[in-house]
Amino acid sequence: MQQLNSLDLNHNEINNISVLQNLQQLNSLDLGKNKFSSISALQHLQQLSSLTLYHNKLENIEILKHLKQLTNLSLSENGINDLLFLRDLIKLNSLDLSYNKIC
């Protein structure tokens, strides 16, 4: 499974994603509509170019600043209010932050 390029776990009841940290070849990951609040395991997925995390329980997403290859990022329907991580993601082409707590 470590050679996976794309993984879709959308609409499950996942509350812990730590098992994903060894999937370092992933280019695309969809974890939308789950129940986790920590994404620290994603810092090891340096090849990710597309990441979908909508409708979870995320507030602290600063770890995303390490994913320098991201071009598409969906973070809608979370509890995000800090956007400082964005300054490090210079390859982003598409970003969805709708329905968050951004002031």
XYZ file of C-alpha atoms in Angstrom:
103
model
C 0.000 0.000 0.000
C 2.975 2.331 0.391
C 3.036 2.871 -3.391
C -0.458 4.425 -3.566
C -0.686 7.644 -5.580
C -4.283 8.513 -4.798
C -6.566 7.695 -1.869
C -10.207 8.633 -1.287
C -11.587 8.147 2.234
C -14.371 10.692 1.845
C -17.589 10.344 3.911
C -16.392 7.892 6.533
C -16.341 8.174 10.310
C -12.556 8.440 10.609
C -11.390 10.134 13.802
C -7.653 9.342 13.594
C -5.502 9.517 10.457
C -2.121 8.543 11.946
C -1.989 5.321 9.872
C -1.617 7.444 6.734
C 1.807 8.829 7.650
C 3.597 5.966 5.868
C 1.880 6.599 2.524
C 4.585 8.981 1.418
C 4.000 8.479 -2.315
C 0.478 9.937 -2.216
C -0.195 12.761 -4.662
C -3.902 13.057 -3.964
C -5.742 12.506 -0.680
C -9.434 13.038 0.016
C -10.415 12.947 3.685
C -13.521 15.088 3.409
C -16.500 14.603 5.716
C -14.881 12.681 8.544
C -14.459 13.341 12.270
C -10.792 13.979 12.979
C -9.301 17.109 14.532
C -5.557 16.484 14.133
C -3.659 16.356 10.850
C -0.128 15.987 12.237
C 0.313 12.671 10.365
C 0.092 14.563 7.064
C 3.415 16.355 7.567
C 5.172 13.247 6.228
C 3.249 13.289 2.932
C 5.577 15.649 1.097
C 4.402 14.570 -2.391
C 0.783 15.676 -1.905
C -0.420 18.048 -4.575
C -4.152 17.727 -3.897
C -5.635 17.564 -0.410
C -9.297 17.591 0.559
C -10.121 18.068 4.243
C -13.577 19.652 4.140
C -16.155 19.061 6.878
C -13.961 17.792 9.689
C -13.143 19.241 13.105
C -9.986 21.096 12.180
C -8.831 24.279 13.863
C -5.023 24.136 13.902
C -3.736 23.406 10.401
C -0.302 25.017 10.600
C 1.262 21.635 9.791
C 0.144 22.164 6.184
C 2.966 24.670 5.689
C 5.281 21.668 5.269
C 3.368 20.386 2.226
C 5.126 22.576 -0.322
C 3.812 20.661 -3.373
C 0.150 21.438 -2.705
C -1.661 22.960 -5.662
C -5.267 22.192 -4.614
C -6.510 22.480 -1.056
C -10.052 22.217 0.281
C -10.599 23.168 3.921
C -14.231 24.270 3.932
C -16.568 23.594 6.877
C -13.983 23.394 9.653
C -13.106 25.741 12.525
C -10.131 27.429 10.884
C -9.339 31.024 11.820
C -5.568 31.338 11.213
C -4.277 31.598 7.657
C -0.566 32.168 8.304
C 0.255 28.712 6.942
C -0.694 29.960 3.461
C 2.419 32.078 3.022
C 4.523 28.913 2.632
C 2.270 27.262 0.048
C 3.451 29.110 -3.036
C 2.253 26.470 -5.539
C -1.431 26.689 -4.564
C -3.767 27.176 -7.530
C -7.046 26.359 -5.829
C -8.070 27.018 -2.226
C -11.474 26.578 -0.577
C -11.870 28.050 2.919
C -15.638 28.550 2.865
C -17.673 28.068 6.046
C -14.860 28.574 8.564
C -14.276 31.100 11.365
C -12.076 33.479 9.416
C -12.345 37.072 10.588
